[in-house]
Tab-separated table of C-alpha atoms and ligand atoms in Angstrom:
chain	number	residue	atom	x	y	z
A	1	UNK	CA	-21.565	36.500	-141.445
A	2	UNK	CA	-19.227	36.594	-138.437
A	3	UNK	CA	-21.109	34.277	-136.507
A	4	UNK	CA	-24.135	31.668	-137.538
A	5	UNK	CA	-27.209	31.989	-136.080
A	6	UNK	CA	-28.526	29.401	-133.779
A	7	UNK	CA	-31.424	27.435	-135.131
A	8	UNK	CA	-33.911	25.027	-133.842
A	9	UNK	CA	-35.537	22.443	-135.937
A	10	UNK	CA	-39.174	21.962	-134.622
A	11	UNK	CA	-40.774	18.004	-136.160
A	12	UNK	CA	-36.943	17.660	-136.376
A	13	UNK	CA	-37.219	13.770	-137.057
A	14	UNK	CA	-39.144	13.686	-139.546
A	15	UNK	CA	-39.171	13.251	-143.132
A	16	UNK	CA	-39.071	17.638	-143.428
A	17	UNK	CA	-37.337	17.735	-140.214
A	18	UNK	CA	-34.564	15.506	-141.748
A	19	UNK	CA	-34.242	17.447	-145.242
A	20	UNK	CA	-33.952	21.011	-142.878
A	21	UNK	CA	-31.362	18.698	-141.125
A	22	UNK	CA	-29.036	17.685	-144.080
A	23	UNK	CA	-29.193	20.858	-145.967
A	24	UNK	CA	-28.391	22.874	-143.109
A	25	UNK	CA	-24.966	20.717	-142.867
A	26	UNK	CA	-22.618	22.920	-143.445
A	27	UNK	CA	-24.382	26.280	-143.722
A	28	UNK	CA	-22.577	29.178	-144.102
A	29	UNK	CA	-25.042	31.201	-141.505
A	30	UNK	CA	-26.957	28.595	-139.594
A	31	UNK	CA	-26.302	26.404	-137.556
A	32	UNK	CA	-28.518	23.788	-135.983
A	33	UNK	CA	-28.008	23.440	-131.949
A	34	UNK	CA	-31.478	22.584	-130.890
A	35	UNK	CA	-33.712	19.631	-132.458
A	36	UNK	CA	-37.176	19.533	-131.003
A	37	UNK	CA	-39.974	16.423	-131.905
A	38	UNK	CA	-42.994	14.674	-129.786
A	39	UNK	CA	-42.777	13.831	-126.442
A	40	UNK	CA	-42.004	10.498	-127.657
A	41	UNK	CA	-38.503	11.437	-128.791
A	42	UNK	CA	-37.709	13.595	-126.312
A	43	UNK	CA	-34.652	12.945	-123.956
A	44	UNK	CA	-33.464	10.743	-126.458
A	45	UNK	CA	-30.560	11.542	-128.434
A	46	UNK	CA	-31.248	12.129	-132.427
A	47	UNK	CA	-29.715	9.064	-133.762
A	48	UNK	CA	-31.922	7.212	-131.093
A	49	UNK	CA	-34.956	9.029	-131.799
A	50	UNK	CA	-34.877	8.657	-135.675
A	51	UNK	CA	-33.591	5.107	-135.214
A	52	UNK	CA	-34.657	3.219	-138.797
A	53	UNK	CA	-36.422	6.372	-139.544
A	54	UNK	CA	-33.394	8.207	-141.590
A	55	UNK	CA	-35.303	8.548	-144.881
A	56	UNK	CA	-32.152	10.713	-146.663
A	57	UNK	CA	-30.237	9.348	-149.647
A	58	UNK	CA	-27.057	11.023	-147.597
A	59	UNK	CA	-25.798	9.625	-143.789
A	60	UNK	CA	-27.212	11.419	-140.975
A	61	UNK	CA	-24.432	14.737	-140.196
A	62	UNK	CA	-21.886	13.752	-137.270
A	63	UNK	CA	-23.188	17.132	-135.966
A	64	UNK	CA	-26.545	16.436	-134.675
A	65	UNK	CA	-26.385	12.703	-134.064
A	66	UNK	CA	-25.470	13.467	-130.266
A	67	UNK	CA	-28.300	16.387	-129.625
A	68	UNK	CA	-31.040	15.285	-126.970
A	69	UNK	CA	-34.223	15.658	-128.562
A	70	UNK	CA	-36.663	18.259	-126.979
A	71	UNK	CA	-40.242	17.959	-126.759
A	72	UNK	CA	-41.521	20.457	-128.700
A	73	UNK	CA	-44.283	21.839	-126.166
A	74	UNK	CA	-41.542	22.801	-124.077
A	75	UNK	CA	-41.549	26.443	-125.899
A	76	UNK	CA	-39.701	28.944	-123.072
A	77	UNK	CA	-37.031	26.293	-122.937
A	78	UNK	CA	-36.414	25.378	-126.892
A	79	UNK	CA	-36.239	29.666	-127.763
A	80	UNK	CA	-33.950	29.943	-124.665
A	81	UNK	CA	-31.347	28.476	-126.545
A	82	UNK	CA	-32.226	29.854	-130.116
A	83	UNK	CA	-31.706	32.847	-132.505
A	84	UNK	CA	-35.076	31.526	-134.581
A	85	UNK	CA	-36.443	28.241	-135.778
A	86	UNK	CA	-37.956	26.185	-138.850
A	87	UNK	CA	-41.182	24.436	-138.144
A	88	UNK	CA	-42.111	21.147	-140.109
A	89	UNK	CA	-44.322	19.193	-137.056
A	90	UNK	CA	-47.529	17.220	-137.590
A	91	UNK	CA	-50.016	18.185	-135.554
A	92	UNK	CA	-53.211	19.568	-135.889
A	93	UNK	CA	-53.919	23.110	-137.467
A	94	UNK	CA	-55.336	24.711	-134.744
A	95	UNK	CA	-52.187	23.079	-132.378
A	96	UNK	CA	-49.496	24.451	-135.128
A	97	UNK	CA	-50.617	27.796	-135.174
A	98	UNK	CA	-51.119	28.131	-131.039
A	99	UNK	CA	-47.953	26.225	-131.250
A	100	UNK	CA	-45.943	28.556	-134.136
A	101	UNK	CA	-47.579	32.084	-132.709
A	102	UNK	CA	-46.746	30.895	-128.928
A	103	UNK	CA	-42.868	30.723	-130.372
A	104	UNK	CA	-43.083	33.688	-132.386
A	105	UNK	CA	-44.451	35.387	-128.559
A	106	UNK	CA	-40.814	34.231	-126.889
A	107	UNK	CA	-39.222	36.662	-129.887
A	108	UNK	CA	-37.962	33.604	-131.593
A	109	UNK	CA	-39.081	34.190	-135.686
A	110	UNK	CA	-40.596	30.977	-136.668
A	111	UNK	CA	-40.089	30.046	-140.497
A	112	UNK	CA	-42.579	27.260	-141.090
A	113	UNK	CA	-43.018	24.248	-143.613
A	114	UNK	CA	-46.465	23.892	-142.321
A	115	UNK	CA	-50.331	25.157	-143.994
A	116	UNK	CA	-51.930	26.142	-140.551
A	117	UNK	CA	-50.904	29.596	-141.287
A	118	UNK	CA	-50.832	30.028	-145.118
A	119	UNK	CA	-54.276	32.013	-145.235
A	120	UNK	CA	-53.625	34.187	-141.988
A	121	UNK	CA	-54.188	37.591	-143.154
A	122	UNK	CA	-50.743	39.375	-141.711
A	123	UNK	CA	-48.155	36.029	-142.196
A	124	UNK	CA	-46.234	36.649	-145.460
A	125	UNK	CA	-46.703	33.209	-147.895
A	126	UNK	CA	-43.018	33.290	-149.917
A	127	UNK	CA	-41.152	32.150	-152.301
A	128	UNK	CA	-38.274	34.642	-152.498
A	129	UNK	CA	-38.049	35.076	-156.027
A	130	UNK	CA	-41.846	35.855	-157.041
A	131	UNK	CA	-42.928	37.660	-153.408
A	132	UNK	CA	-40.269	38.749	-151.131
A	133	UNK	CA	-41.993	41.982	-150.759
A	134	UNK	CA	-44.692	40.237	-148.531
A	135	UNK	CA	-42.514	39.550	-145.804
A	136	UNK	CA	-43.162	43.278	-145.115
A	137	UNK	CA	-46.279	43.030	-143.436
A	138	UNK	CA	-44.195	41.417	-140.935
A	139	UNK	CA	-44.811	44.337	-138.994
A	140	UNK	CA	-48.487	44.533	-138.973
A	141	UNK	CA	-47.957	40.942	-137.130
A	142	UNK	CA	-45.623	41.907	-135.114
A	143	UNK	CA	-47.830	44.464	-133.566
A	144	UNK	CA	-50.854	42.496	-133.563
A	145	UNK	CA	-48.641	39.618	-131.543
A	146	UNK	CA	-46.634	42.362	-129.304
A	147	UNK	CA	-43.544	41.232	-130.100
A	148	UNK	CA	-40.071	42.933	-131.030
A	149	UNK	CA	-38.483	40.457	-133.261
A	150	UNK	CA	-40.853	37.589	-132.911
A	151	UNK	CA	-43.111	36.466	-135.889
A	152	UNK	CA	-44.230	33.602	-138.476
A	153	UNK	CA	-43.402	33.382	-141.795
A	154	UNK	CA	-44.277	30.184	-144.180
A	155	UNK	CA	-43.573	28.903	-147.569
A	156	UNK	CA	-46.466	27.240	-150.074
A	157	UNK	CA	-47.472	23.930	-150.600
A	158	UNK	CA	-45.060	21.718	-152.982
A	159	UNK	CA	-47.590	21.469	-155.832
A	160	UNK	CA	-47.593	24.141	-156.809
A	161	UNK	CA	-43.361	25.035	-157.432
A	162	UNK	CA	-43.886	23.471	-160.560
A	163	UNK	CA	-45.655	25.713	-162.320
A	164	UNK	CA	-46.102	28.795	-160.298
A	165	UNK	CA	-42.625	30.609	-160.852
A	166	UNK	CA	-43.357	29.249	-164.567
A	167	UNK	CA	-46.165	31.906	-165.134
A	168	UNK	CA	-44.734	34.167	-162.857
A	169	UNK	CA	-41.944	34.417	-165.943
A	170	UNK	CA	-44.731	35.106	-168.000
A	171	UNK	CA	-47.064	37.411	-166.394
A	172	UNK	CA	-46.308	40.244	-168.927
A	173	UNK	CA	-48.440	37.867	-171.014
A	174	UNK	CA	-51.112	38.041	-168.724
A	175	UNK	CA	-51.746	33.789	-168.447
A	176	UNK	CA	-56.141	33.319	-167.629
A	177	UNK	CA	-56.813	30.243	-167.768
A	178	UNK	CA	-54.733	27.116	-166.181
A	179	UNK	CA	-55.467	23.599	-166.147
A	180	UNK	CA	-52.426	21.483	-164.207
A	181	UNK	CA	-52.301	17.747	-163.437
A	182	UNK	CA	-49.494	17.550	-160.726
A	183	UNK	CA	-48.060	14.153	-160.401
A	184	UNK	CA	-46.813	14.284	-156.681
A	185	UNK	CA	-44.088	12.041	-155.196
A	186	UNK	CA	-44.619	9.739	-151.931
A	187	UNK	CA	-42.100	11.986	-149.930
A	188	UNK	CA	-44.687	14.656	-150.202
A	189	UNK	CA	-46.664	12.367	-147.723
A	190	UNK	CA	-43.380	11.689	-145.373
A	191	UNK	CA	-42.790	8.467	-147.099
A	192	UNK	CA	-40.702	6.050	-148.547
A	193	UNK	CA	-41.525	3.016	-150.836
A	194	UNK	CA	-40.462	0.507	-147.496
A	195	UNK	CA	-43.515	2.387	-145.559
A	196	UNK	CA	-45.776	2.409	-148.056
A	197	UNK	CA	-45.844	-0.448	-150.488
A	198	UNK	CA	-48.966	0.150	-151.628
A	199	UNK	CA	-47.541	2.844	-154.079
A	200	UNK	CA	-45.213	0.671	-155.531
A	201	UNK	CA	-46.667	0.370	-159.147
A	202	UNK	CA	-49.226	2.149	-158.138
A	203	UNK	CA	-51.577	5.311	-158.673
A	204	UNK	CA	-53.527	7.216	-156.384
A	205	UNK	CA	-56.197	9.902	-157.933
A	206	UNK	CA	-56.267	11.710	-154.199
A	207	UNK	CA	-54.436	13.825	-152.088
A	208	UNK	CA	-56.587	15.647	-149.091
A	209	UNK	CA	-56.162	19.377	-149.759
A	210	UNK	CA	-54.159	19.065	-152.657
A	211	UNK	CA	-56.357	20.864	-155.059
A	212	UNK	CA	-57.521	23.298	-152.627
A	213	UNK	CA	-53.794	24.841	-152.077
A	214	UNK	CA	-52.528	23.685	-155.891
A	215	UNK	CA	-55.539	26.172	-157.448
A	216	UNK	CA	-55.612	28.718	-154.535
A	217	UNK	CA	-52.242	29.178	-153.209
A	218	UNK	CA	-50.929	30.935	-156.701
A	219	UNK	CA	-53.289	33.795	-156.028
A	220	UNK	CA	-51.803	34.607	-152.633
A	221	UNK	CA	-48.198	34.665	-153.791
A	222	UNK	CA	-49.251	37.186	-156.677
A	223	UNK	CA	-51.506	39.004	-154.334
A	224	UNK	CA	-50.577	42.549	-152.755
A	225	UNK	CA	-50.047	44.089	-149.261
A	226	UNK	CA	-53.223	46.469	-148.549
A	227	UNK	CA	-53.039	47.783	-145.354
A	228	UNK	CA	-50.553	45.465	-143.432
A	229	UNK	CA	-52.453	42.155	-145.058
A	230	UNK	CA	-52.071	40.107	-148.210
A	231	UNK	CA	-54.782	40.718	-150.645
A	232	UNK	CA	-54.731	37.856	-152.971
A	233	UNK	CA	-54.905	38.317	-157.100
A	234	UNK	CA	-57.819	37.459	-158.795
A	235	UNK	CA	-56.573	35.812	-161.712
A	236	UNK	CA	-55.407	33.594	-163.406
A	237	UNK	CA	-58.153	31.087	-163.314
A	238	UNK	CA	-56.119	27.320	-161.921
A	239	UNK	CA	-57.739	24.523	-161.844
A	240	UNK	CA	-56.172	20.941	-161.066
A	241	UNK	CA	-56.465	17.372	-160.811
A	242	UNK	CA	-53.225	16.306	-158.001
A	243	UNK	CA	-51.833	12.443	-158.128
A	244	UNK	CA	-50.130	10.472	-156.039
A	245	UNK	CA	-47.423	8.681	-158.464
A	246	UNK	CA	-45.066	5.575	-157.449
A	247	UNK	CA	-41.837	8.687	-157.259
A	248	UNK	CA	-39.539	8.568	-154.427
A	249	UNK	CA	-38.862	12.549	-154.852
A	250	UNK	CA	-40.009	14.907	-157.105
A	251	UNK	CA	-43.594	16.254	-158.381
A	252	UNK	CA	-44.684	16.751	-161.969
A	253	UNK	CA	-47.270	19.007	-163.299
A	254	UNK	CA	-48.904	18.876	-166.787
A	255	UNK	CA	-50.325	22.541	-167.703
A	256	UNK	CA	-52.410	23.949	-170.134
A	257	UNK	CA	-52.116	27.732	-170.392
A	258	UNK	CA	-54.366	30.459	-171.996
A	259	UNK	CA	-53.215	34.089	-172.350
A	260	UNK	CA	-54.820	37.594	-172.871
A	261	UNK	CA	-51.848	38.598	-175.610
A	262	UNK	CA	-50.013	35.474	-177.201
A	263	UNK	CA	-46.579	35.403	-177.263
A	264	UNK	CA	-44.439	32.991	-179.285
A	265	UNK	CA	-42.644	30.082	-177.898
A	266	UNK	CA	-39.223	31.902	-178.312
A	267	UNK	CA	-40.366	34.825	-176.007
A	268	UNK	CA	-42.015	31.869	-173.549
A	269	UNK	CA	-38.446	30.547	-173.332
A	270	UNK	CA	-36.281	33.653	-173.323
A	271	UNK	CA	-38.529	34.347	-170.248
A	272	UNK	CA	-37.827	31.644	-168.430
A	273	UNK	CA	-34.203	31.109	-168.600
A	274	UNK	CA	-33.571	34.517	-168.058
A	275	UNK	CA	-36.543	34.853	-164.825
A	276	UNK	CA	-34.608	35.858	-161.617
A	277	UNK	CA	-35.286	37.205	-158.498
A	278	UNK	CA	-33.955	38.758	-154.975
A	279	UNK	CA	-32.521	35.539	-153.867
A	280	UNK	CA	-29.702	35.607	-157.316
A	281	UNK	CA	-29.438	39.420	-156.754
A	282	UNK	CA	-28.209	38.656	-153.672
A	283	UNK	CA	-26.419	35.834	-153.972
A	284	UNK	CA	-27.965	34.367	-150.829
A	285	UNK	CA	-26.210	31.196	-150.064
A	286	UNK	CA	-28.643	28.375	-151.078
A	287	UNK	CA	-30.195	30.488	-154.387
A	288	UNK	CA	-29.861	28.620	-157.534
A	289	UNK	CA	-27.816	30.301	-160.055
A	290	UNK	CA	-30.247	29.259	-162.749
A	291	UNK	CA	-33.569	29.090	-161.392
A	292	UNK	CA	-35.628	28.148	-164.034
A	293	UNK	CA	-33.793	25.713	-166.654
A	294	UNK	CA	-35.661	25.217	-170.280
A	295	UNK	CA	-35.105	21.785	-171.894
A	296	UNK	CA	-34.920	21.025	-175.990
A	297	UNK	CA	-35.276	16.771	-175.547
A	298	UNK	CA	-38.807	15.342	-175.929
A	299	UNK	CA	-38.345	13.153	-173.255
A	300	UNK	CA	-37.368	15.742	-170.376
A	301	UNK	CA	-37.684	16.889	-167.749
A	302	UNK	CA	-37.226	13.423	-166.291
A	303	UNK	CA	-37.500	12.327	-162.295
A	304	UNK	CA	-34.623	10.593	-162.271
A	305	UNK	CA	-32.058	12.776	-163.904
A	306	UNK	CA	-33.442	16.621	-163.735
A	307	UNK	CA	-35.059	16.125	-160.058
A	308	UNK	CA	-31.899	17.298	-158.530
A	309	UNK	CA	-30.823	20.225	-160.899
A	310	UNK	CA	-29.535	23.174	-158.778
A	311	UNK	CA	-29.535	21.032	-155.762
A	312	UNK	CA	-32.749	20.175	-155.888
A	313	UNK	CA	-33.272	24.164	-155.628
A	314	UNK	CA	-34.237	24.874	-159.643
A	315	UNK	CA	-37.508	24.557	-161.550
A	316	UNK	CA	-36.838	22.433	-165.023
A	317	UNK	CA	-39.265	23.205	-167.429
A	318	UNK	CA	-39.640	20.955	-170.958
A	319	UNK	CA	-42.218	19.893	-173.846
A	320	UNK	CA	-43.772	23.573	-174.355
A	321	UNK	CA	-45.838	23.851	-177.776
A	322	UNK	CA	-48.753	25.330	-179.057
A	323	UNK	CA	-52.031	23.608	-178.504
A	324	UNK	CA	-55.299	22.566	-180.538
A	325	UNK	CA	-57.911	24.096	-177.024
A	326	UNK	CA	-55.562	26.099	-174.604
A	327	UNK	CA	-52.547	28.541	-176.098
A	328	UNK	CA	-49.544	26.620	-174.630
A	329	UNK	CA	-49.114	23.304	-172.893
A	330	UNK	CA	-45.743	22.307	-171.093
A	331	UNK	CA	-44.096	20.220	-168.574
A	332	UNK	CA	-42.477	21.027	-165.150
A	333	UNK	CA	-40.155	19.704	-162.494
A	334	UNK	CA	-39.596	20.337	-158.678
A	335	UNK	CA	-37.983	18.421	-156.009
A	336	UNK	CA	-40.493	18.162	-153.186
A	337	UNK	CA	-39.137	17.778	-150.179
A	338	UNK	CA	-36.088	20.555	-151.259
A	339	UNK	CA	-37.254	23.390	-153.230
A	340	UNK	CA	-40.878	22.639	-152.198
A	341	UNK	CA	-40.169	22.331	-148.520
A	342	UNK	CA	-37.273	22.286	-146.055
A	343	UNK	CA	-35.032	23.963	-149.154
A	344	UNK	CA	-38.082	26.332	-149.683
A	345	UNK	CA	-37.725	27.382	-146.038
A	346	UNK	CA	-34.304	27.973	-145.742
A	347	UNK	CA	-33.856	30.495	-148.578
A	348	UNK	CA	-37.132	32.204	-146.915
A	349	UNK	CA	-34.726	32.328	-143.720
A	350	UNK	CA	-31.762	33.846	-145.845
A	351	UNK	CA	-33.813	36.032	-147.134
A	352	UNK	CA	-35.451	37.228	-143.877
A	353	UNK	CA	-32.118	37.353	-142.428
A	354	UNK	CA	-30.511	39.678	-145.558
A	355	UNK	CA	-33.600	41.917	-145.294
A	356	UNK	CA	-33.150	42.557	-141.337
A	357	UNK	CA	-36.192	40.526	-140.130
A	358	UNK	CA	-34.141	37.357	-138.367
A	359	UNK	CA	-30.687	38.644	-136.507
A	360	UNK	CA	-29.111	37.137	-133.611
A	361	UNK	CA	-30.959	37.364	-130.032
B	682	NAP	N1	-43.188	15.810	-146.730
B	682	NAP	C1	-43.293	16.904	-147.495
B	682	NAP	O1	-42.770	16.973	-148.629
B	682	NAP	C2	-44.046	18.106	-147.005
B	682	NAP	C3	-44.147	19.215	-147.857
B	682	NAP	C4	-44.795	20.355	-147.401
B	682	NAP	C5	-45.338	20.374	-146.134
B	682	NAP	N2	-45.254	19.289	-145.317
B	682	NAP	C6	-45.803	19.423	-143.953
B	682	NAP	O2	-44.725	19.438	-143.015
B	682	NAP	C7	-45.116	18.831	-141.777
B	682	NAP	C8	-44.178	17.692	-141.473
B	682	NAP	O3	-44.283	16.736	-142.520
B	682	NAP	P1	-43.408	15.408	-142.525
B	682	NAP	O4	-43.675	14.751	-143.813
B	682	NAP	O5	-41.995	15.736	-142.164
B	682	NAP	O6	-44.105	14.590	-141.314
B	682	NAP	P2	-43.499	13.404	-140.438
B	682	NAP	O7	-42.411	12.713	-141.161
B	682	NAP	O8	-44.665	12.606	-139.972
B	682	NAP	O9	-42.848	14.160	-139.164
B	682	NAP	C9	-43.606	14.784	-138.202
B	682	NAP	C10	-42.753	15.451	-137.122
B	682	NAP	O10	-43.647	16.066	-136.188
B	682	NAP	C11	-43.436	15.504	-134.894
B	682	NAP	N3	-44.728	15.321	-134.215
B	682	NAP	C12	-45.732	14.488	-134.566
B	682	NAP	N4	-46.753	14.590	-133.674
B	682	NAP	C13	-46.369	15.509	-132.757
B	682	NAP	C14	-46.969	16.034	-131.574
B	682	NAP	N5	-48.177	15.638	-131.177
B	682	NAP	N6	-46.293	16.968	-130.872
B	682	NAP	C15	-45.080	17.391	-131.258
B	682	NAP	N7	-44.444	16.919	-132.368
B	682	NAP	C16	-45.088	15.993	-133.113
B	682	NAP	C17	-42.775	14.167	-135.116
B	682	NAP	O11	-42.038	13.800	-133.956
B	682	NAP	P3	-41.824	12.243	-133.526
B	682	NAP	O12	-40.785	11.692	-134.436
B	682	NAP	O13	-41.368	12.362	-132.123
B	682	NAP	O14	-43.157	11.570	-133.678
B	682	NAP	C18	-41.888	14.489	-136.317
B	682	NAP	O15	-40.724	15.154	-135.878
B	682	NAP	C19	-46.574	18.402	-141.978
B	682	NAP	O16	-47.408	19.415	-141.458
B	682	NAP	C20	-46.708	18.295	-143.485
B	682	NAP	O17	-48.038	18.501	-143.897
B	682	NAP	C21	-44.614	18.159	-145.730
């Protein structure tokens, strides 16, 4: 690319706000020039506005410690300056999608973190290597907003990276039935162990919504486009039990599979290691090479030492073997706040931006 695109980070200091922040460092395409947050950051610069807030393992990038924070409500004035944006504010659903749509209305093609517009009938739901057809209706939205180049687009909830591209790989097999415990990491709520020492040694059965997206989400990004709109599968069956765990980064699932034809646990694995999708066709800049990785030890996938693998980008799968009630039980492995958010996001931009959608203003 000749020249990066100008992006604006809207929730910008937070804990999703910071990950779109330090893996957009260095990015071959983007380039970050406007950060955007609450009224209460605005006019400061970053570094103020974050203050003890920096919740990254890595220092904040020299690049954006000097930006003056804009108040995201401030919409004509933040896409002024923009070729598109990421979206990762908290704020109420209603206020996210007036606030996303009202961006997408100045042309500026919003790429957001956020639920508020998972189940809208004409915003694509991706995850570039399972659905990256969806983005096509696109233009149904486009039409029903009135705009040229200006649109939403939105990634799925962080549960559910664990095991979703893991029966994607095996949909030949036709998987029915799913039963998933998801273990889910305290970054998943914006956290850290210093803000909430509660978790420490500690278990939570609850997580608002959790289920809800974990079973239901799965269905729209296997569903098809009828008509302009996303029709979502009907099957498999997923049902779930989601856990807060005392884990800085990285959520777990447990799953139970049943399938309409059997296959053996060699074809289960050949399936996964060799699943791949638009985002390694095209080499797009922050696709895995390997996105799904299977491994032989008992004892992995682990947090501490898998969490990262592929930059935090790949799904590491372990413990798959037959069982006494369901066909097939295993173990998976995502990093939250990367593959299942800000990371998520950005290879949904690079992919919107190879297929035509985003392009400079
Ligand atoms: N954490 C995850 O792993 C994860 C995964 C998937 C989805 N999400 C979703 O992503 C969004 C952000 O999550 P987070 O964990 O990054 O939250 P967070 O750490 O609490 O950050 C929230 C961001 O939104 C801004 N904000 C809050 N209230 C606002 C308001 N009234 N007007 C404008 N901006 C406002 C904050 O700005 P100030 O700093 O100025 O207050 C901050 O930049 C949420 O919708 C969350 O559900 C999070």
């Amino acid at each position: 690319m000749e020249k990066k695109l100008r992006v604006g980070i809207l929730g910008a200091t937070g804990m999703v706000g910071q990950r779109f922040i330090s893996l957009l460092e260095n990015h071959p395409w983007f380039e970050v020039v406007t950060v955007a947050a609450s009224p209460r950051s605005a006019g400061k610069t970053y570094e103020e506005a974050v203050g003890g807030r920096w919740k990254m393992q890595t220092p904040m990038p020299e690049g954006v410690k000097n930006l003056v924070v804009a108040n995201v409500n401030e919409i004509e004035k933040v896409a002024s300056g923009v070729d598109f944006v990421f979206s990762a504010v908290d704020m109420t659903k209603e206020e996210i999608r007036a606030i996303e749509d009202a961006y997408a209305k100045t042309e500026t093609p919003v790429v957001s973190n956020n639920s508020a517009h998972r189940w809208t009938p004409d915003v694509p739901m991706v995850i570039p290597e399972i659905n990256p057809e969806h983005f096509e209706v696109i233009e149904a939205q486009k039409k029903r907003l009135g705009t040229n180049r200006g649109f939403v687009a939105v990634k799925p909830n962080c549960s559910i990276q664990s095991y979703a591209p893991v029966l994607t790989a095996w949909k030949e097999f036709e998987p029915v039935e799913v039963v998933a415990t998801t273990y889910q990491a305290i970054s998943g709520a914006g956290k850290t162990f210093q803000d909430w020492p509660e978790m420490v040694e500690n278990i939570i059965p609850f997580i608002g919504g959790e289920e809800e997206k974990s079973e239901q989400e799965p269905l729209r990004i296997w569903g098809k486009v009828v008509d302009g709109k996303i029709e979502k599968a009907e099957g498999p069956v997923i049902t779930t039990q989601c856990i807060r765990v005392p884990v800085l980064n990285g959520h777990t699932a447990a799953v139970f599979v049943k399938f309409a034809k059997k296959p053996s646990k060699e074809q289960l694995i050949e399936k996964l290691v060799n699943f791949k999708g638009l985002p390694q066709e095209l080499e797009l800049p922050s696709a895995p090479k390997q996105f799904i990785q299977y491994m032989e030890e008992d004892n992995r996938p682990q947090v501490k030492l898998d969490v990262d693998f592929e930059n935090g980008m790949g799904i590491s799968v372990g413990r798959l073997r037959e069982d006494t009630v369901y066909d097939y039980k295993f173990v998976g492995l995502s990093h939250n706040t990367v593959r299942g958010a800000a990371g998520g996001a950005v290879l949904c931009a690079e992919t919107l931006v190879a297929k035509g959608y985003i392009k400079e203003k």
